[in-house]
CSV table of C-alpha atoms and ligand atoms in Angstrom, one decimal:
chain,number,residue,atom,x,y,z
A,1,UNK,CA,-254.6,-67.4,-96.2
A,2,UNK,CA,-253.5,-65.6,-99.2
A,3,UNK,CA,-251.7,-62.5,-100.2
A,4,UNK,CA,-253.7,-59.9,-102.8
A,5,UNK,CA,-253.5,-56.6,-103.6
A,6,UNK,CA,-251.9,-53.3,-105.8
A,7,UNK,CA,-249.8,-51.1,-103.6
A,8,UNK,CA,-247.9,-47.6,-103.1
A,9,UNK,CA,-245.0,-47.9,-100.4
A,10,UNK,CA,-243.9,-45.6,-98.4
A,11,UNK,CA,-240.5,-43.9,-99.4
A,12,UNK,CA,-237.1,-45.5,-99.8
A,13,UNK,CA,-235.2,-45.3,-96.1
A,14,UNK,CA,-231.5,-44.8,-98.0
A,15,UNK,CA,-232.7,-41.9,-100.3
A,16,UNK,CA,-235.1,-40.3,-97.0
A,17,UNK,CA,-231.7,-40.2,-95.3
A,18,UNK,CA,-229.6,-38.9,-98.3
A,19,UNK,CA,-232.3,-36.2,-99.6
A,20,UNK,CA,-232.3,-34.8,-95.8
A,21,UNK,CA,-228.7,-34.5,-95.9
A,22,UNK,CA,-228.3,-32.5,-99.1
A,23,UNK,CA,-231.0,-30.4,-98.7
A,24,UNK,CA,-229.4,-29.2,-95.1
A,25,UNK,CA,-226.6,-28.1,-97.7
A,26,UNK,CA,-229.2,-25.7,-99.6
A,27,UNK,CA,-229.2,-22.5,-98.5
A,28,UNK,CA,-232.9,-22.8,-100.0
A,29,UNK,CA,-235.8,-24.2,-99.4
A,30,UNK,CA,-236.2,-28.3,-100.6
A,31,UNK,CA,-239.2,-30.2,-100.8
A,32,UNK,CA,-238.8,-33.7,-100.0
A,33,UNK,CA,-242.3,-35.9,-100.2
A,34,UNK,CA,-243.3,-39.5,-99.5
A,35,UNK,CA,-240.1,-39.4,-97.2
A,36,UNK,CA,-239.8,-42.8,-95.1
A,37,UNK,CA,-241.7,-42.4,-91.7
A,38,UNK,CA,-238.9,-44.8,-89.7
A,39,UNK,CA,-237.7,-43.7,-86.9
A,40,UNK,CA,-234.4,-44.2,-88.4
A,41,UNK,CA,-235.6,-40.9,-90.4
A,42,UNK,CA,-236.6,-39.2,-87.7
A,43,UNK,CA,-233.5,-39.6,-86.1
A,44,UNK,CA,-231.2,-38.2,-89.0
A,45,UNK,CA,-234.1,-35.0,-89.1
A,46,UNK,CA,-233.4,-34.4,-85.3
A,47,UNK,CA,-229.6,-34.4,-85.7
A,48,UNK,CA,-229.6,-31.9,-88.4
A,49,UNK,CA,-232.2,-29.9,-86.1
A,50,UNK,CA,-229.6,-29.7,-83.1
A,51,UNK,CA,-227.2,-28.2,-86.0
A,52,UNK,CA,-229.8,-25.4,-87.4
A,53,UNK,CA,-231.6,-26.9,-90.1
A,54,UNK,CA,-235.5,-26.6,-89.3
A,55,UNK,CA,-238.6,-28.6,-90.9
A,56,UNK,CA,-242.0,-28.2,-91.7
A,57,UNK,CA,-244.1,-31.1,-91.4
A,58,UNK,CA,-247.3,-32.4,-93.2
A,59,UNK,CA,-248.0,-35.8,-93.6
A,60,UNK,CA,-245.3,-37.4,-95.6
A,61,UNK,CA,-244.0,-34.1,-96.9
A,62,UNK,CA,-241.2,-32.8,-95.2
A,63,UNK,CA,-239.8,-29.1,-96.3
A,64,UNK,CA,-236.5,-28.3,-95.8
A,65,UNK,CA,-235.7,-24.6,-94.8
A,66,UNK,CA,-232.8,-23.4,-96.4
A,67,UNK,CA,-231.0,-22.8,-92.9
A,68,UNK,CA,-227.0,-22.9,-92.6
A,69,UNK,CA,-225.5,-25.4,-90.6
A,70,UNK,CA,-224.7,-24.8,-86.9
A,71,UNK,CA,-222.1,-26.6,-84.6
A,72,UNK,CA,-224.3,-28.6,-82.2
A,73,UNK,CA,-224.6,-28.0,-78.6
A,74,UNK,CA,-226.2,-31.1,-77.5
A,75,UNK,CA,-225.0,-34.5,-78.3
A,76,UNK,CA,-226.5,-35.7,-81.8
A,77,UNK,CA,-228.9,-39.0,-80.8
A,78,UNK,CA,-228.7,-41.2,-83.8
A,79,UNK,CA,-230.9,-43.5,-82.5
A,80,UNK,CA,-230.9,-46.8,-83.6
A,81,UNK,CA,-229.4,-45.8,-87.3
A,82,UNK,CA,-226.3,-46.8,-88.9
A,83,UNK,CA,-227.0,-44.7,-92.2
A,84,UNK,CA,-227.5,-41.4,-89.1
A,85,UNK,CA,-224.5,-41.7,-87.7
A,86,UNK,CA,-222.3,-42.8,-90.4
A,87,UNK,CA,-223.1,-40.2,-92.8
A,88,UNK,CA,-223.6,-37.6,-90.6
A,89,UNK,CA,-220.0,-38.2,-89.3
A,90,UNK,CA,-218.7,-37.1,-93.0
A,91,UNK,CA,-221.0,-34.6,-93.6
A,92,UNK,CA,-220.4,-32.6,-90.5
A,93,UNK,CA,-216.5,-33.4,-90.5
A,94,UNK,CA,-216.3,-31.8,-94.3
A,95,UNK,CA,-218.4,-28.9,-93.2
A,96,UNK,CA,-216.5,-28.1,-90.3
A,97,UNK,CA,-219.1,-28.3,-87.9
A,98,UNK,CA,-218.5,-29.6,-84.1
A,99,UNK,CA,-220.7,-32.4,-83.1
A,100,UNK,CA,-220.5,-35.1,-80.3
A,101,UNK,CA,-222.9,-38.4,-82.1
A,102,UNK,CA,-224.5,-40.7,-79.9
A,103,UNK,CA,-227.1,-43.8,-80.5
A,104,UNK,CA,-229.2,-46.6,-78.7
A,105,UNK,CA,-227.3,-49.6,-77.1
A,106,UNK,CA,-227.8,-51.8,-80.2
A,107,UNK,CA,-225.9,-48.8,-82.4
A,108,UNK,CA,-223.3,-48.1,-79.6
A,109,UNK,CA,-221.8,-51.4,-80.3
A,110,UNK,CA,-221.4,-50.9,-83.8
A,111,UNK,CA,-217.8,-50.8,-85.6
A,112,UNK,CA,-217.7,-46.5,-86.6
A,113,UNK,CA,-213.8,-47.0,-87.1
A,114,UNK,CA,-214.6,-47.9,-90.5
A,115,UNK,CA,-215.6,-44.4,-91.3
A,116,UNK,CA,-213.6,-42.5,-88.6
A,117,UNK,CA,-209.8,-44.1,-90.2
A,118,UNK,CA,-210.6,-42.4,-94.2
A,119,UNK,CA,-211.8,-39.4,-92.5
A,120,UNK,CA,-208.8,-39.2,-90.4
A,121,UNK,CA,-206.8,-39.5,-93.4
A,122,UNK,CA,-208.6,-36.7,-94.8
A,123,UNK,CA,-207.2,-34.1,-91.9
A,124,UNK,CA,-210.5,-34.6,-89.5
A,125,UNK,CA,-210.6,-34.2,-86.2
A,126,UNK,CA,-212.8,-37.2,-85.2
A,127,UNK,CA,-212.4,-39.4,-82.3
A,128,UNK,CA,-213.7,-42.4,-80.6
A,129,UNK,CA,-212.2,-44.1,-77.4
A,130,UNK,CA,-212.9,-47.7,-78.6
A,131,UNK,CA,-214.2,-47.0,-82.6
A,132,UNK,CA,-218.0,-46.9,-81.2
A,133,UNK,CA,-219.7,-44.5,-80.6
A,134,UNK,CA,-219.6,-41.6,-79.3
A,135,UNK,CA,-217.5,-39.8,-81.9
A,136,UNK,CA,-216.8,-36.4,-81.0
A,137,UNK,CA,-215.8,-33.8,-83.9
A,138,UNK,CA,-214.3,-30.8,-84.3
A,139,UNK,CA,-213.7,-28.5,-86.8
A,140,UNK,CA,-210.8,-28.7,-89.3
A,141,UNK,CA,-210.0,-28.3,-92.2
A,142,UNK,CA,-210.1,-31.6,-94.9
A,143,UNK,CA,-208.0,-32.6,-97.7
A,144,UNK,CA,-209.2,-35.1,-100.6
A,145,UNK,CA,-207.7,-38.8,-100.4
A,146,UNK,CA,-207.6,-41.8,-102.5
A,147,UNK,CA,-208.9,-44.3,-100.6
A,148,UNK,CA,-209.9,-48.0,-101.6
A,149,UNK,CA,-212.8,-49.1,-99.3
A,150,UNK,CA,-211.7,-52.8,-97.2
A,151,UNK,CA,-215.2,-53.3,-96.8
A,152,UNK,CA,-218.0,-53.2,-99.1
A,153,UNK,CA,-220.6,-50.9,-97.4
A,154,UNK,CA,-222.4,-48.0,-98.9
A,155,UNK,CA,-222.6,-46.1,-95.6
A,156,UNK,CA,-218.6,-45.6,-95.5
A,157,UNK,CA,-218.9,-44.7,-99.2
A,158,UNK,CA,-221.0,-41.9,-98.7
A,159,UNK,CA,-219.5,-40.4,-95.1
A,160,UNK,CA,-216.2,-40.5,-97.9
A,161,UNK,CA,-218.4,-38.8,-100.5
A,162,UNK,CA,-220.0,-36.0,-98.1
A,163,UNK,CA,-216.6,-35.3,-96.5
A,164,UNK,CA,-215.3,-34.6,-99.9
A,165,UNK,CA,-217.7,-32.0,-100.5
A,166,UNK,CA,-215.6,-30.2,-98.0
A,167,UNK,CA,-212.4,-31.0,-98.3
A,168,UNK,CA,-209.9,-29.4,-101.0
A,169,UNK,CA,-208.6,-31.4,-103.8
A,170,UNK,CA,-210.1,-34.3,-105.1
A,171,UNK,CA,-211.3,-37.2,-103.2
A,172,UNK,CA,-211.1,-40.5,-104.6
A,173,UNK,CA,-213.0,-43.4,-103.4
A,174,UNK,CA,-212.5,-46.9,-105.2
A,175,UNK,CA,-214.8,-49.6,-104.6
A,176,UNK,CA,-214.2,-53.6,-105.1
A,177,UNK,CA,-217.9,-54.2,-104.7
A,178,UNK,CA,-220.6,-51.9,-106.1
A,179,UNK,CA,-222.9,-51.1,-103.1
A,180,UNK,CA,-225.6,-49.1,-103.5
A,181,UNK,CA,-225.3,-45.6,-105.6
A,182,UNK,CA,-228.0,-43.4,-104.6
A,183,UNK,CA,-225.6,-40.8,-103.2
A,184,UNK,CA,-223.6,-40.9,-106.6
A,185,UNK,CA,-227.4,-40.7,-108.4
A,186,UNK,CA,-228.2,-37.8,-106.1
A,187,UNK,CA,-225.1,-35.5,-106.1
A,188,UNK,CA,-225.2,-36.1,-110.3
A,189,UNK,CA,-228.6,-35.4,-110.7
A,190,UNK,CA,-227.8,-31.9,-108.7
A,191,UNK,CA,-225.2,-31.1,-110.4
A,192,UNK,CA,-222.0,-31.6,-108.0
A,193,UNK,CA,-218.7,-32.2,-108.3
A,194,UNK,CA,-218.9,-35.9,-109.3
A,195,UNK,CA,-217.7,-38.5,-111.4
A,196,UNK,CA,-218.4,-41.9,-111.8
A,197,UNK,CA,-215.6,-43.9,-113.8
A,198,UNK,CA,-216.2,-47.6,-113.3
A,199,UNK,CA,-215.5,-48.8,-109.6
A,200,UNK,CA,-214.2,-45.0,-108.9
A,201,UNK,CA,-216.0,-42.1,-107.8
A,202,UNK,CA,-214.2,-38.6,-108.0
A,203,UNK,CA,-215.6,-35.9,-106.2
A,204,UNK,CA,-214.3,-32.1,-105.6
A,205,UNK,CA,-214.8,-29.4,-103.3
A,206,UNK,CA,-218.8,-28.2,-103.2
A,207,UNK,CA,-218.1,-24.7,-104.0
A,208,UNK,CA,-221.4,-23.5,-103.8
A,209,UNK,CA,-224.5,-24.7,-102.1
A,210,UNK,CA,-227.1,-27.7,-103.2
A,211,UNK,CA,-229.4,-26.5,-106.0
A,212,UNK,CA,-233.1,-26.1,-104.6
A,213,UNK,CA,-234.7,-29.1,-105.2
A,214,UNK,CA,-238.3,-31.1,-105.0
A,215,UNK,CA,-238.0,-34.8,-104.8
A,216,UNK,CA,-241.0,-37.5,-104.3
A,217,UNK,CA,-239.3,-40.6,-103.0
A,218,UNK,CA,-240.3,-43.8,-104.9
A,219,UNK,CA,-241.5,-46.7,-102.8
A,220,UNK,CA,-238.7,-48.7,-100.7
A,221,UNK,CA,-237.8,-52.2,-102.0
A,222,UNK,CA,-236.1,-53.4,-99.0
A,223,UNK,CA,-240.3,-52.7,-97.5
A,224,UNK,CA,-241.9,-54.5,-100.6
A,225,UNK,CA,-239.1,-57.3,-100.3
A,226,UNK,CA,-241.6,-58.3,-96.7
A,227,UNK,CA,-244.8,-58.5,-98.9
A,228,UNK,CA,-242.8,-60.2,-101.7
A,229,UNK,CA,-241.8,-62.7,-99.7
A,230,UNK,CA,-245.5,-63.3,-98.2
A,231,UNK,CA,-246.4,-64.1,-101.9
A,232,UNK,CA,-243.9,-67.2,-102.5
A,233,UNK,CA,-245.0,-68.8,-99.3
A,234,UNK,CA,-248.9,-68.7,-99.5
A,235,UNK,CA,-250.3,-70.0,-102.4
A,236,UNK,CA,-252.8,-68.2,-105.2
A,237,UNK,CA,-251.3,-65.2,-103.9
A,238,UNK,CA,-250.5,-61.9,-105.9
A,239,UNK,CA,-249.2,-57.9,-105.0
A,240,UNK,CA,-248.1,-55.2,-107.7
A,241,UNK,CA,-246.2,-52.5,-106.3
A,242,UNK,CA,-246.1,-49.2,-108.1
A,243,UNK,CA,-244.0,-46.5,-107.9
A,244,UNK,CA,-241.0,-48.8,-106.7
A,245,UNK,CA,-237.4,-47.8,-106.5
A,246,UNK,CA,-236.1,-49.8,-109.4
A,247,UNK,CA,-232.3,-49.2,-108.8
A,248,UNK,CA,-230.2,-51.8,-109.8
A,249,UNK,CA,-228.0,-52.1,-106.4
A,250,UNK,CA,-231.0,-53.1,-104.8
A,251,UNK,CA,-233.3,-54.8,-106.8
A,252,UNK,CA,-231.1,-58.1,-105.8
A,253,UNK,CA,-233.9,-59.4,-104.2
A,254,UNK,CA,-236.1,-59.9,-106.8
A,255,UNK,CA,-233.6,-60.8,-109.0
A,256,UNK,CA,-232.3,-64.0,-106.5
A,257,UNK,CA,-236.3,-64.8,-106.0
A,258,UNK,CA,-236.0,-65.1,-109.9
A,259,UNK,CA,-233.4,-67.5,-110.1
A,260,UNK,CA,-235.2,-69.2,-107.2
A,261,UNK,CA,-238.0,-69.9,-110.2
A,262,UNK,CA,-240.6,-66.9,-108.8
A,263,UNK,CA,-242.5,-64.9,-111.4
A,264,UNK,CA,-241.5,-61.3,-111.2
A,265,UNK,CA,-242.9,-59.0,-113.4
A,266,UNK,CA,-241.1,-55.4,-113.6
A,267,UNK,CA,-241.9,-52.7,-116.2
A,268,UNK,CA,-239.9,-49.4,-115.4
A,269,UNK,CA,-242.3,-46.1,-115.7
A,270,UNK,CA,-240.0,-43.2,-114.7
A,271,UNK,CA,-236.9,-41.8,-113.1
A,272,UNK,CA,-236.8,-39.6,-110.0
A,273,UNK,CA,-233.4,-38.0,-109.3
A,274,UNK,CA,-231.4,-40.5,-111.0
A,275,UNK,CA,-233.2,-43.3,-109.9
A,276,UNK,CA,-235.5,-45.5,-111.9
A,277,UNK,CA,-238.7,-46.5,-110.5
A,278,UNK,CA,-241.3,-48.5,-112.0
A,279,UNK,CA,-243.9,-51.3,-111.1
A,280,UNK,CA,-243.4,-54.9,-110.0
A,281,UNK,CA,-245.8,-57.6,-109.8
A,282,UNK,CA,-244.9,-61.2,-107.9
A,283,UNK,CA,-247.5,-63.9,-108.4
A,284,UNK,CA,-247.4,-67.5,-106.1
A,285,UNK,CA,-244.5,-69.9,-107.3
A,286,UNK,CA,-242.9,-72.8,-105.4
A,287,UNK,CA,-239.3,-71.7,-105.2
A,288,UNK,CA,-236.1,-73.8,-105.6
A,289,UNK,CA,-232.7,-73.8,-103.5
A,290,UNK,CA,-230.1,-70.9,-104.3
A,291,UNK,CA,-226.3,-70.5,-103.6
A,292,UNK,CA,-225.0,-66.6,-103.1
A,293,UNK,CA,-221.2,-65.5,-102.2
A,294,UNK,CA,-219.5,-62.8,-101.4
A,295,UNK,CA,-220.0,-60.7,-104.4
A,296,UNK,CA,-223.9,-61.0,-104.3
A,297,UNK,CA,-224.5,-59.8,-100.9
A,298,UNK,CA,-224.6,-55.9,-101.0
A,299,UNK,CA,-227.4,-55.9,-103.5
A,300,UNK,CA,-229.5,-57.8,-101.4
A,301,UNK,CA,-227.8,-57.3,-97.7
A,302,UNK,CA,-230.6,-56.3,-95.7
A,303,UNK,CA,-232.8,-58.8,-97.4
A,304,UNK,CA,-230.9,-62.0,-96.4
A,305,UNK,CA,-233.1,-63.1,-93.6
A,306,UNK,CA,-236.1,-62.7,-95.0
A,307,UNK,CA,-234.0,-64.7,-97.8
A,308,UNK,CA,-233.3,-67.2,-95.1
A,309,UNK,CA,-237.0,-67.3,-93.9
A,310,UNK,CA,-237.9,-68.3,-98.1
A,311,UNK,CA,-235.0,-70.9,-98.4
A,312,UNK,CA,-237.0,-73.1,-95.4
A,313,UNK,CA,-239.6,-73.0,-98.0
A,314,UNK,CA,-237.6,-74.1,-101.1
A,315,UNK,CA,-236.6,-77.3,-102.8
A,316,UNK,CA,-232.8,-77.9,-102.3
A,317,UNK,CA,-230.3,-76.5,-100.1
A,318,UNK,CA,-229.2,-73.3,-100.1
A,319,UNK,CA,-225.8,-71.8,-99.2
A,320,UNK,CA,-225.2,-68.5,-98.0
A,321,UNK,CA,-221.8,-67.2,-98.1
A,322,UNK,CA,-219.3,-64.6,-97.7
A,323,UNK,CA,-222.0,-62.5,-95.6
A,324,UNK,CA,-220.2,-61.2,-92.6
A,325,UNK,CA,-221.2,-58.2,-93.0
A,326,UNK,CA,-224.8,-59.2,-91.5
A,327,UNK,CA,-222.8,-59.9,-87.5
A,328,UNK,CA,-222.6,-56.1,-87.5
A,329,UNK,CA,-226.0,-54.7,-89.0
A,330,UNK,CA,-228.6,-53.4,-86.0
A,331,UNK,CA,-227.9,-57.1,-84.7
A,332,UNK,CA,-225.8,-60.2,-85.1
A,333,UNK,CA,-228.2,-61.1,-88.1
A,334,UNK,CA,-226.7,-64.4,-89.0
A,335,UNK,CA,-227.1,-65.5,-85.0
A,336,UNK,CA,-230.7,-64.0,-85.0
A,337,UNK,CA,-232.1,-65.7,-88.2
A,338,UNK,CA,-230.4,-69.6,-87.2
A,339,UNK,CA,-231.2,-69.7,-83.9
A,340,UNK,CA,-235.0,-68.6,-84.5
A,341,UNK,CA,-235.6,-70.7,-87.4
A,342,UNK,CA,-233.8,-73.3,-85.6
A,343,UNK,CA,-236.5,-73.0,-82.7
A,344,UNK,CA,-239.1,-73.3,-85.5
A,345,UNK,CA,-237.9,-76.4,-86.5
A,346,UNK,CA,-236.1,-75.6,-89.9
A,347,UNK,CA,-233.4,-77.3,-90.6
A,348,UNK,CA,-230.4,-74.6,-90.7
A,349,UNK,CA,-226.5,-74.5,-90.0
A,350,UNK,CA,-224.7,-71.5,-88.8
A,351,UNK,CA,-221.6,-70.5,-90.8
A,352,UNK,CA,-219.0,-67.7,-89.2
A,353,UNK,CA,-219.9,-65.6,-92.4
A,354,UNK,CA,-223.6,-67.2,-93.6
A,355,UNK,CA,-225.7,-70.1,-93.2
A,356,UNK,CA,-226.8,-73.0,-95.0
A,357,UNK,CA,-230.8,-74.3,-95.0
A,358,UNK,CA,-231.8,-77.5,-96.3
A,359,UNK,CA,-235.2,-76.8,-97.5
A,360,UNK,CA,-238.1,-77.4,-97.4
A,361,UNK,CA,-239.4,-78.3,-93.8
A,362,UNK,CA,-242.7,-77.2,-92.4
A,363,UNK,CA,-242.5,-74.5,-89.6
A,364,UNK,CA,-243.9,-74.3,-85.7
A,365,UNK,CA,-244.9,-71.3,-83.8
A,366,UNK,CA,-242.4,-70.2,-81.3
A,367,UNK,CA,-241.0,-67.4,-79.4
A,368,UNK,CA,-238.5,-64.9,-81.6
A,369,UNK,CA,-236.5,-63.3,-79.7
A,370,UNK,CA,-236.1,-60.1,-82.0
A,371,UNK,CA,-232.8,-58.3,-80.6
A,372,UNK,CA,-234.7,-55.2,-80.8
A,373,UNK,CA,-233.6,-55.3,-85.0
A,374,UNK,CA,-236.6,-54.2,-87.0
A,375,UNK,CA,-235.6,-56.5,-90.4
A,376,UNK,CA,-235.5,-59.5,-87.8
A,377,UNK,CA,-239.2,-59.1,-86.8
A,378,UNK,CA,-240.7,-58.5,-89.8
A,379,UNK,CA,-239.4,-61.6,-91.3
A,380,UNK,CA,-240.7,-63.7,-88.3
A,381,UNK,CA,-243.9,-62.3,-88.5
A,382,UNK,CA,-243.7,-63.6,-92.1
A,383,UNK,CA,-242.2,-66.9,-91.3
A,384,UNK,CA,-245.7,-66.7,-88.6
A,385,UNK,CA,-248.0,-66.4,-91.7
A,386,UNK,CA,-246.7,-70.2,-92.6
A,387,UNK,CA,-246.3,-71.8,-89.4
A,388,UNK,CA,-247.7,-74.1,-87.4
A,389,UNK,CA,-249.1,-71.9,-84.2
A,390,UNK,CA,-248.1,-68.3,-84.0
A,391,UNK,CA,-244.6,-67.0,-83.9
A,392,UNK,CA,-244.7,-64.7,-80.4
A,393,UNK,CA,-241.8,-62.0,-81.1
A,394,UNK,CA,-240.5,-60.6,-77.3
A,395,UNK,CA,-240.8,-56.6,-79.5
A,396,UNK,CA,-242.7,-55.5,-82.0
A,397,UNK,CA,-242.0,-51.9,-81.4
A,398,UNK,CA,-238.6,-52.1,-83.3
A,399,UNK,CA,-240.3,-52.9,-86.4
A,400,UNK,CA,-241.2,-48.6,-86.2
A,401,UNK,CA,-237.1,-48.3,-86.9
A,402,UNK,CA,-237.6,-48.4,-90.5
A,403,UNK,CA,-241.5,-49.5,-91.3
A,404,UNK,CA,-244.2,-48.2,-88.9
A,405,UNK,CA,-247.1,-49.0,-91.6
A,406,UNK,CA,-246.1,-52.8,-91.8
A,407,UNK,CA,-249.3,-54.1,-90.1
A,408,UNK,CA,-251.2,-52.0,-91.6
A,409,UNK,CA,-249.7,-52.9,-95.1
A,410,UNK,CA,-249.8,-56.3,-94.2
A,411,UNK,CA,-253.8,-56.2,-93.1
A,412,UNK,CA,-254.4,-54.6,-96.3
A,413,UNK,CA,-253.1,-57.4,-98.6
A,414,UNK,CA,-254.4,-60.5,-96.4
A,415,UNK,CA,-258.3,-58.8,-96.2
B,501,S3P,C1,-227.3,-48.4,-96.1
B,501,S3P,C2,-226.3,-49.2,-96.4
B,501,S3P,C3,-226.2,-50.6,-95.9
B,501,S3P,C4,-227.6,-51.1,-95.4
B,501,S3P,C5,-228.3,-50.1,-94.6
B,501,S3P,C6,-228.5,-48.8,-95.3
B,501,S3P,C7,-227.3,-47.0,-96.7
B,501,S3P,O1,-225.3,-50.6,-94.8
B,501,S3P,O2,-227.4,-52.3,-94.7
B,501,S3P,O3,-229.5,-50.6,-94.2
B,501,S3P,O4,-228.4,-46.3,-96.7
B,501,S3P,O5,-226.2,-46.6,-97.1
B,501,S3P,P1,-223.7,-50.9,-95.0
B,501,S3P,O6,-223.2,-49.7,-95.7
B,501,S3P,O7,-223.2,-51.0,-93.6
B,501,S3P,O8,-223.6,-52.2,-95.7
């Protein structure tokens, strides 16, 4: 079997969830097109729904009526999504809107106190009873902090960054370790209160509401990264993605597969928004063994087990470290990816913040138990491609969380 084909991706999950949240600060109507058709999306559009904000649906285009926000009189279902929930939380807390935000088990058992401590700071009225969910808000008013983020997470950065859009003063928010920027990209290419000076972001008080605005959101990496990965492990093969989000934050992927020795062609076409998009072609290499640490990970954080799934493949051993982070993603990633790859005979050690695979060994069919986490599925059924017998995952369904079209996708390329 082998891998061939040019494709368009469906839209970027981060900026789907980011472009719904601003425009549900326009008090006009925004256009937002190729949005991501995860039900992680879906889950942020009926949130905002329960607060006010109504859609109108074709196809991939979503348009945003330019409805005020509401306090909600149902409980908020965030679903299965982090981004939903976390963001939300500052959104609705600076806007001074009461909500109650709830989610599936997986997200219910998900450390929130990592956004509900800064925006407590910032005069909120949020509580928790354990730091899950639900979080319950209540309107008051916010003032702006400076706050240095303990963790390096992109979701705590922007529940910060939409809070401040409410809050009076100036809100501060200093981070260690760049995550990725596509709120900063977004509120600069509209025009709000924001500036970007090194690891600090400044924001102020939204005085007026978000610009009208028309965005076609370029083709998710963290999708391609799936495809990408199919290429290195079957021979003769080739993709070219077009229209790609080229931001640098999360293009880690393909710059890691480079060091790995894969051929990775990317020639930028265009921006959107602030965000550079472009065209990427990966062509059939054997790879070699890579070490990452701490200050690699957030530009390539939801990519890591597919990473794991390549390193089986690759000459060498490869040590992942200072990845922690992944214990608390939709599940205990670092537990899901060793002890299924250990079932398919690769040779991998479990580390408290990563693991190490000594590569390459040649894979067996078995059953992957998914824990219901779409990014865990997909790269089994990619490990499948390679393996000896078929991998037999116990739920498919969860791969709809982010990527509904990946069997389609992935019929395309292997026709
Ligand atoms: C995201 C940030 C990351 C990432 C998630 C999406 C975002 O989470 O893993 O899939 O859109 O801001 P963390 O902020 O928890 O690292």
């Amino acid at each position: 079997m082998r891998i061939k084909g040019k494709i368009s991706l469906p839209g970027d999950k981060s900026i789907s969830h980011r472009a719904l949240l601003l425009a549900s600060l326009s008090e006009q109507d925004c256009t937002i097109q190729n949005i991501s058709s995860g039900a992680d999306i879906n889950s942020t559009m009926n949130c905002l729904n329960h607060c006010g904000i109504n859609f109108d649906i074709e196809d991939h285009t979503i348009h945003v009526r330019g409805d005020k926000l509401k306090h909600a009189l149902l409980p908020l279902n965030c679903g299965n999504s982090g981004t939903s929930a976390r963001l939300l939380g500052g959104l609705l807390a600076g806007q001074k809107i009461s909500a109650s935000l709830i989610g599936d088990s997986s997200l219910s058992g998900r450390p929130m106190n990592r956004v509900i401590n800064p925006l407590q700071k910032m005069g909120a009225d949020i509580t928790s009873l354990d730091g899950r969910l639900p979080i319950h808000i209540s309107p008051a008013n916010l003032k702006g902090i400076s706050y240095t983020l303990p963790i390096a997470s992109a979701q705590v950065k922007s529940a910060i960054m939409f809070a401040g859009l409410g809050a009076d003063g100036q809100t501060i928010i200093t981070e260690p370790v760049k995550t990725r920027d596509h709120t900063e990209n977004m509120f600069k290419y509209l025009g709000l209160p924001l500036e970007v000076e090194d690891n600090r972001i400044l924001i102020n008080r939204l005085t007026n509401s978000v610009p009208q605005f028309s965005i076609r959101i370029p083709g998710d990496p963290s999708s391609a990264a799936f495809f990408t990965a199919s290429v290195l492990l079957l021979p003769e093969s080739e993709v070219i993605f077009t229209d790609l989000l080229l931001n640098q934050t999360r293009t880690g992927f393909f710059e890691i597969i480079q060091s790995m020795g894969a051929d990775v062609e990317i020639s930028k076409t265009d921006s959107v928004m602030g965000e550079p998009i472009g065209d990427v072609k990966i062509s059939y290499k054997l790879l070699s063994s890579i070490e990452l640490g701490e200050n690699d990970i957030p530009a390539i954080i939801d990519e890591l087990p597919l990473l794991a799934v390549l390193a089986t493949q690759a000459v060498g051993i490869t040590k992942i470290l200072g990845a922690e982070e992944l214990r608390v993603k939709e599940s205990d990633r670092i537990h899901a990816v060793c002890s299924n790859l250990s079932k398919m005979g690769a040779d991998i050690t479990e580390l408290r913040d990563g693991f190490i695979i000594n590569g390459p060994t040649k894979l067996k069919g078995s059953n992957i138990t998914t824990f219901g986490d779409h990014r865990i599925a997909m790269a089994f059924k990619i490990a499948g491609l390679i393996s000896d017998g078929d991998n037999h995952l116990d739920d498919e369904k969860c791969i709809a969380t982010s990527f509904p079209e990946f069997h389609q996708y992935l019929d395309i390329l292997t026709r």
